[in-house]
Amino acid sequence: MPAAETAPRGIQDMMFNVFMARALYAVTSLGIPDLLSDRPLSCRTLADKTGVRAGSLHQVLRAVASTDVLRTVPSPESGDGEEKGDRNEPAYALTPVGETLCTGHPSGTRDMVLTLQGPIWDALTVLPQRLTTERTGTELALGLPWFDYLRQRPDRGAAFDRMMIAVHGAEPAAVARAYDFSWARHVTDIGGGVGTLLLAVLREHPHLSGVLFDLPEGAEHAREYIQASGMADRCVTESGSFFDTVPPGSDAYLLSHILHNCDEDACVRILRSCAAAMSPHSRLLVVEMVLPAGDEPHPGKVLDLAMVTLTTGRERTAQEYADLLARAGLRLRKVVPTDSAVSVLEAVLETGPIPETGSVPGTGPVPGTA
């Protein structure tokens, strides 16, 4: 008999990494990082405080301690009467990485773990069924489209917002540095959330003023955030739906992480609203991960799995964005890379200024740019 072949190492790694992700979720959802924030505790004490079985918890904590989240230390002396277990039983302490899993940590890491391994995991488990129907993973697993689910569960919505800040925290500054706004005087951020990107742009380019445009509830939250940032003299909010209309009169329009949530028809509808507000000298700046045309790895390809699970949207190549823009009467001028995973796709009205000569990396010439 020939020697048995083993599964490819890369596939093994993908399959078994899920165990550690679920272990980290269990530890975080039980609140163990918060319990360890003051001092190390034994497994038995942690089990008593969380209402779980000490033996099973030990197996989970031992695995997590093999990462840079927890570390084992000698069982501490306890002066408050708490059960500390056998002197030979190790205790667990947080590392600096583990501290990011505590409630309220500014990195938002706890919210990322609880969201990705909570409702998003629930939706991901039905991915095979998702591929057979027009219903999204959240509709199948949670009964609602993703953003409706977040609106009906404000606690989950707030955690998702904090996760987005954690995941995309470096992007706003990277976009503000990478794109040359020297030609503009006024910027409107369409669907801009609390204004993280717009405020980064205004800080980097002091000559600019801005408008944050979002749904009424979002605009109200943004107003508070902008006021607290000290930028209210340069930035105001307006409310409405970008499916219907956007404020006219800006030089630059930001559209960040909006189109990837939507199918082609919805994208075209949003882009036509933008085009209707633009002047011949305005520019639309679409901020998204731009997929390479080939098979090389890219963070956007992982994010695309979230898109197919949670939404009817998708990540796209530069050529695919150029095609969408053309359907809305817009022309892609150039793609500006940043120091983060996103790029800035600059577009003008089809009847606007003559575009720069060039092509979009990885796609060949884009219509109208050669």
PDB file of C-alpha atoms in Angstrom, residues 174-317:
ATOM      1  CA  ALA A 174      -4.103  57.383   4.613  1.00  0.00           C
ATOM      2  CA  VAL A 175      -6.722  58.683   2.173  1.00  0.00           C
ATOM      3  CA  ALA A 176      -6.249  62.262   3.342  1.00  0.00           C
ATOM      4  CA  ARG A 177      -2.482  61.997   2.777  1.00  0.00           C
ATOM      5  CA  ALA A 178      -2.611  60.177  -0.538  1.00  0.00           C
ATOM      6  CA  TYR A 179      -5.060  62.307  -2.491  1.00  0.00           C
ATOM      7  CA  ASP A 180      -4.196  65.857  -3.566  1.00  0.00           C
ATOM      8  CA  PHE A 181      -7.062  68.123  -2.476  1.00  0.00           C
ATOM      9  CA  SER A 182      -5.199  71.349  -3.274  1.00  0.00           C
ATOM     10  CA  TRP A 183      -7.541  72.139  -6.188  1.00  0.00           C
ATOM     11  CA  ALA A 184     -10.721  71.904  -4.040  1.00  0.00           C
ATOM     12  CA  ARG A 185     -12.330  74.243  -1.542  1.00  0.00           C
ATOM     13  CA  HIS A 186     -15.428  72.345  -0.454  1.00  0.00           C
ATOM     14  CA  VAL A 187     -15.951  68.603   0.177  1.00  0.00           C
ATOM     15  CA  THR A 188     -19.159  66.635   0.773  1.00  0.00           C
ATOM     16  CA  ASP A 189     -18.975  63.177   2.358  1.00  0.00           C
ATOM     17  CA  ILE A 190     -21.966  61.138   1.141  1.00  0.00           C
ATOM     18  CA  GLY A 191     -23.151  58.554   3.657  1.00  0.00           C
ATOM     19  CA  GLY A 192     -20.255  59.589   5.832  1.00  0.00           C
ATOM     20  CA  GLY A 193     -21.330  58.034   9.133  1.00  0.00           C
ATOM     21  CA  VAL A 194     -20.002  59.998  12.091  1.00  0.00           C
ATOM     22  CA  GLY A 195     -17.510  61.830   9.881  1.00  0.00           C
ATOM     23  CA  THR A 196     -14.267  59.973  10.527  1.00  0.00           C
ATOM     24  CA  LEU A 197     -13.037  60.286   6.932  1.00  0.00           C
ATOM     25  CA  LEU A 198     -14.251  63.835   6.356  1.00  0.00           C
ATOM     26  CA  LEU A 199     -12.641  65.113   9.551  1.00  0.00           C
ATOM     27  CA  ALA A 200      -9.343  63.432   8.643  1.00  0.00           C
ATOM     28  CA  VAL A 201      -9.439  65.183   5.262  1.00  0.00           C
ATOM     29  CA  LEU A 202     -10.219  68.553   6.857  1.00  0.00           C
ATOM     30  CA  ARG A 203      -7.400  68.161   9.372  1.00  0.00           C
ATOM     31  CA  GLU A 204      -4.887  67.265   6.664  1.00  0.00           C
ATOM     32  CA  HIS A 205      -6.028  70.108   4.371  1.00  0.00           C
ATOM     33  CA  PRO A 206      -6.824  73.230   6.442  1.00  0.00           C
ATOM     34  CA  HIS A 207      -8.090  75.203   3.424  1.00  0.00           C
ATOM     35  CA  LEU A 208     -11.121  72.885   3.016  1.00  0.00           C
ATOM     36  CA  SER A 209     -14.620  73.107   4.436  1.00  0.00           C
ATOM     37  CA  GLY A 210     -17.065  70.233   4.392  1.00  0.00           C
ATOM     38  CA  VAL A 211     -20.577  68.824   4.590  1.00  0.00           C
ATOM     39  CA  LEU A 212     -21.423  65.419   6.019  1.00  0.00           C
ATOM     40  CA  PHE A 213     -24.530  63.985   4.350  1.00  0.00           C
ATOM     41  CA  ASP A 214     -26.332  60.987   5.824  1.00  0.00           C
ATOM     42  CA  LEU A 215     -29.731  59.731   6.921  1.00  0.00           C
ATOM     43  CA  PRO A 216     -31.303  61.892   9.665  1.00  0.00           C
ATOM     44  CA  GLU A 217     -30.280  59.632  12.560  1.00  0.00           C
ATOM     45  CA  GLY A 218     -26.742  59.295  11.212  1.00  0.00           C
ATOM     46  CA  ALA A 219     -26.459  63.031  10.621  1.00  0.00           C
ATOM     47  CA  GLU A 220     -27.527  63.705  14.205  1.00  0.00           C
ATOM     48  CA  HIS A 221     -24.820  61.390  15.578  1.00  0.00           C
ATOM     49  CA  ALA A 222     -22.298  63.003  13.229  1.00  0.00           C
ATOM     50  CA  ARG A 223     -23.225  66.470  14.465  1.00  0.00           C
ATOM     51  CA  GLU A 224     -22.316  65.467  18.019  1.00  0.00           C
ATOM     52  CA  TYR A 225     -19.057  63.861  16.864  1.00  0.00           C
ATOM     53  CA  ILE A 226     -18.082  66.897  14.795  1.00  0.00           C
ATOM     54  CA  GLN A 227     -18.880  69.259  17.655  1.00  0.00           C
ATOM     55  CA  ALA A 228     -16.705  67.213  20.008  1.00  0.00           C
ATOM     56  CA  SER A 229     -13.863  67.240  17.465  1.00  0.00           C
ATOM     57  CA  GLY A 230     -13.680  71.036  17.485  1.00  0.00           C
ATOM     58  CA  MET A 231     -14.312  71.205  13.712  1.00  0.00           C
ATOM     59  CA  ALA A 232     -17.864  72.577  13.746  1.00  0.00           C
ATOM     60  CA  ASP A 233     -16.660  75.874  12.260  1.00  0.00           C
ATOM     61  CA  ARG A 234     -15.516  74.072   9.109  1.00  0.00           C
ATOM     62  CA  CYS A 235     -18.008  71.226   8.861  1.00  0.00           C
ATOM     63  CA  VAL A 236     -21.819  71.044   8.890  1.00  0.00           C
ATOM     64  CA  THR A 237     -24.285  68.181   8.457  1.00  0.00           C
ATOM     65  CA  GLU A 238     -27.227  67.690   6.104  1.00  0.00           C
ATOM     66  CA  SER A 239     -29.650  64.783   6.019  1.00  0.00           C
ATOM     67  CA  GLY A 240     -31.339  62.834   3.267  1.00  0.00           C
ATOM     68  CA  SER A 241     -31.042  59.662   1.194  1.00  0.00           C
ATOM     69  CA  PHE A 242     -28.272  59.312  -1.368  1.00  0.00           C
ATOM     70  CA  PHE A 243     -30.666  57.214  -3.443  1.00  0.00           C
ATOM     71  CA  ASP A 244     -32.720  60.353  -4.086  1.00  0.00           C
ATOM     72  CA  THR A 245     -30.451  63.403  -4.028  1.00  0.00           C
ATOM     73  CA  VAL A 246     -27.213  64.746  -2.585  1.00  0.00           C
ATOM     74  CA  PRO A 247     -26.286  68.368  -1.801  1.00  0.00           C
ATOM     75  CA  PRO A 248     -25.104  70.279  -4.872  1.00  0.00           C
ATOM     76  CA  GLY A 249     -22.255  72.759  -5.065  1.00  0.00           C
ATOM     77  CA  SER A 250     -19.224  70.817  -3.809  1.00  0.00           C
ATOM     78  CA  ASP A 251     -15.890  70.536  -5.554  1.00  0.00           C
ATOM     79  CA  ALA A 252     -15.241  67.012  -4.268  1.00  0.00           C
ATOM     80  CA  TYR A 253     -17.709  64.303  -3.285  1.00  0.00           C
ATOM     81  CA  LEU A 254     -16.518  61.444  -1.074  1.00  0.00           C
ATOM     82  CA  LEU A 255     -18.209  58.061  -1.373  1.00  0.00           C
ATOM     83  CA  SER A 256     -16.430  55.740   1.033  1.00  0.00           C
ATOM     84  CA  HIS A 257     -17.303  52.052   1.564  1.00  0.00           C
ATOM     85  CA  ILE A 258     -20.794  52.581   0.142  1.00  0.00           C
ATOM     86  CA  LEU A 259     -20.775  50.968  -3.289  1.00  0.00           C
ATOM     87  CA  HIS A 260     -19.378  47.640  -2.125  1.00  0.00           C
ATOM     88  CA  ASN A 261     -22.540  47.125  -0.053  1.00  0.00           C
ATOM     89  CA  CYS A 262     -24.784  47.380  -3.104  1.00  0.00           C
ATOM     90  CA  ASP A 263     -25.681  45.471  -6.247  1.00  0.00           C
ATOM     91  CA  GLU A 264     -25.074  47.047  -9.647  1.00  0.00           C
ATOM     92  CA  ASP A 265     -28.489  48.702 -10.033  1.00  0.00           C
ATOM     93  CA  ALA A 266     -28.332  50.278  -6.579  1.00  0.00           C
ATOM     94  CA  CYS A 267     -24.781  51.490  -7.267  1.00  0.00           C
ATOM     95  CA  VAL A 268     -25.874  53.157 -10.493  1.00  0.00           C
ATOM     96  CA  ARG A 269     -28.772  54.846  -8.696  1.00  0.00           C
ATOM     97  CA  ILE A 270     -26.412  56.274  -6.052  1.00  0.00           C
ATOM     98  CA  LEU A 271     -23.880  57.348  -8.665  1.00  0.00           C
ATOM     99  CA  ARG A 272     -26.560  59.102 -10.721  1.00  0.00           C
ATOM    100  CA  SER A 273     -27.589  61.076  -7.612  1.00  0.00           C
ATOM    101  CA  CYS A 274     -23.958  62.114  -7.245  1.00  0.00           C
ATOM    102  CA  ALA A 275     -23.654  63.014 -10.931  1.00  0.00           C
ATOM    103  CA  ALA A 276     -26.804  65.168 -10.744  1.00  0.00           C
ATOM    104  CA  ALA A 277     -25.226  67.220  -7.924  1.00  0.00           C
ATOM    105  CA  MET A 278     -21.829  67.630  -9.613  1.00  0.00           C
ATOM    106  CA  SER A 279     -20.682  70.555 -11.731  1.00  0.00           C
ATOM    107  CA  PRO A 280     -18.386  70.087 -14.755  1.00  0.00           C
ATOM    108  CA  HIS A 281     -15.456  70.801 -12.441  1.00  0.00           C
ATOM    109  CA  SER A 282     -16.507  68.522  -9.564  1.00  0.00           C
ATOM    110  CA  ARG A 283     -14.814  65.218  -8.868  1.00  0.00           C
ATOM    111  CA  LEU A 284     -16.282  62.130  -7.276  1.00  0.00           C
ATOM    112  CA  LEU A 285     -13.836  60.257  -5.027  1.00  0.00           C
ATOM    113  CA  VAL A 286     -14.845  56.644  -4.491  1.00  0.00           C
ATOM    114  CA  VAL A 287     -12.917  55.070  -1.600  1.00  0.00           C
ATOM    115  CA  GLU A 288     -12.928  51.267  -1.795  1.00  0.00           C
ATOM    116  CA  MET A 289     -10.646  48.261  -1.884  1.00  0.00           C
ATOM    117  CA  VAL A 290      -9.863  47.754  -5.562  1.00  0.00           C
ATOM    118  CA  LEU A 291      -9.359  44.112  -6.429  1.00  0.00           C
ATOM    119  CA  PRO A 292      -6.454  43.048  -8.635  1.00  0.00           C
ATOM    120  CA  ALA A 293      -7.531  41.446 -11.881  1.00  0.00           C
ATOM    121  CA  GLY A 294      -5.467  38.278 -11.283  1.00  0.00           C
ATOM    122  CA  ASP A 295      -5.300  35.575  -8.626  1.00  0.00           C
ATOM    123  CA  GLU A 296      -2.896  37.291  -6.227  1.00  0.00           C
ATOM    124  CA  PRO A 297      -3.992  37.598  -2.579  1.00  0.00           C
ATOM    125  CA  HIS A 298      -5.642  40.860  -1.545  1.00  0.00           C
ATOM    126  CA  PRO A 299      -7.532  41.932   1.614  1.00  0.00           C
ATOM    127  CA  GLY A 300     -10.463  42.853  -0.594  1.00  0.00           C
ATOM    128  CA  LYS A 301     -10.937  39.233  -1.581  1.00  0.00           C
ATOM    129  CA  VAL A 302     -11.476  38.296   2.068  1.00  0.00           C
ATOM    130  CA  LEU A 303     -13.802  41.271   2.510  1.00  0.00           C
ATOM    131  CA  ASP A 304     -15.687  40.054  -0.554  1.00  0.00           C
ATOM    132  CA  LEU A 305     -16.625  36.931   1.406  1.00  0.00           C
ATOM    133  CA  ALA A 306     -18.262  39.217   3.968  1.00  0.00           C
ATOM    134  CA  MET A 307     -20.070  41.030   1.166  1.00  0.00           C
ATOM    135  CA  VAL A 308     -21.531  37.862  -0.335  1.00  0.00           C
ATOM    136  CA  THR A 309     -22.507  36.676   3.149  1.00  0.00           C
ATOM    137  CA  LEU A 310     -24.076  39.865   4.520  1.00  0.00           C
ATOM    138  CA  THR A 311     -25.226  41.917   1.541  1.00  0.00           C
ATOM    139  CA  THR A 312     -26.082  41.868  -2.139  1.00  0.00           C
ATOM    140  CA  GLY A 313     -22.901  43.842  -2.818  1.00  0.00           C
ATOM    141  CA  ARG A 314     -19.389  42.892  -3.822  1.00  0.00           C
ATOM    142  CA  GLU A 315     -15.820  44.122  -4.065  1.00  0.00           C
ATOM    143  CA  ARG A 316     -14.790  45.105  -7.598  1.00  0.00           C
ATOM    144  CA  THR A 317     -11.836  45.603  -9.908  1.00  0.00           C
TER     145      THR A 317
END
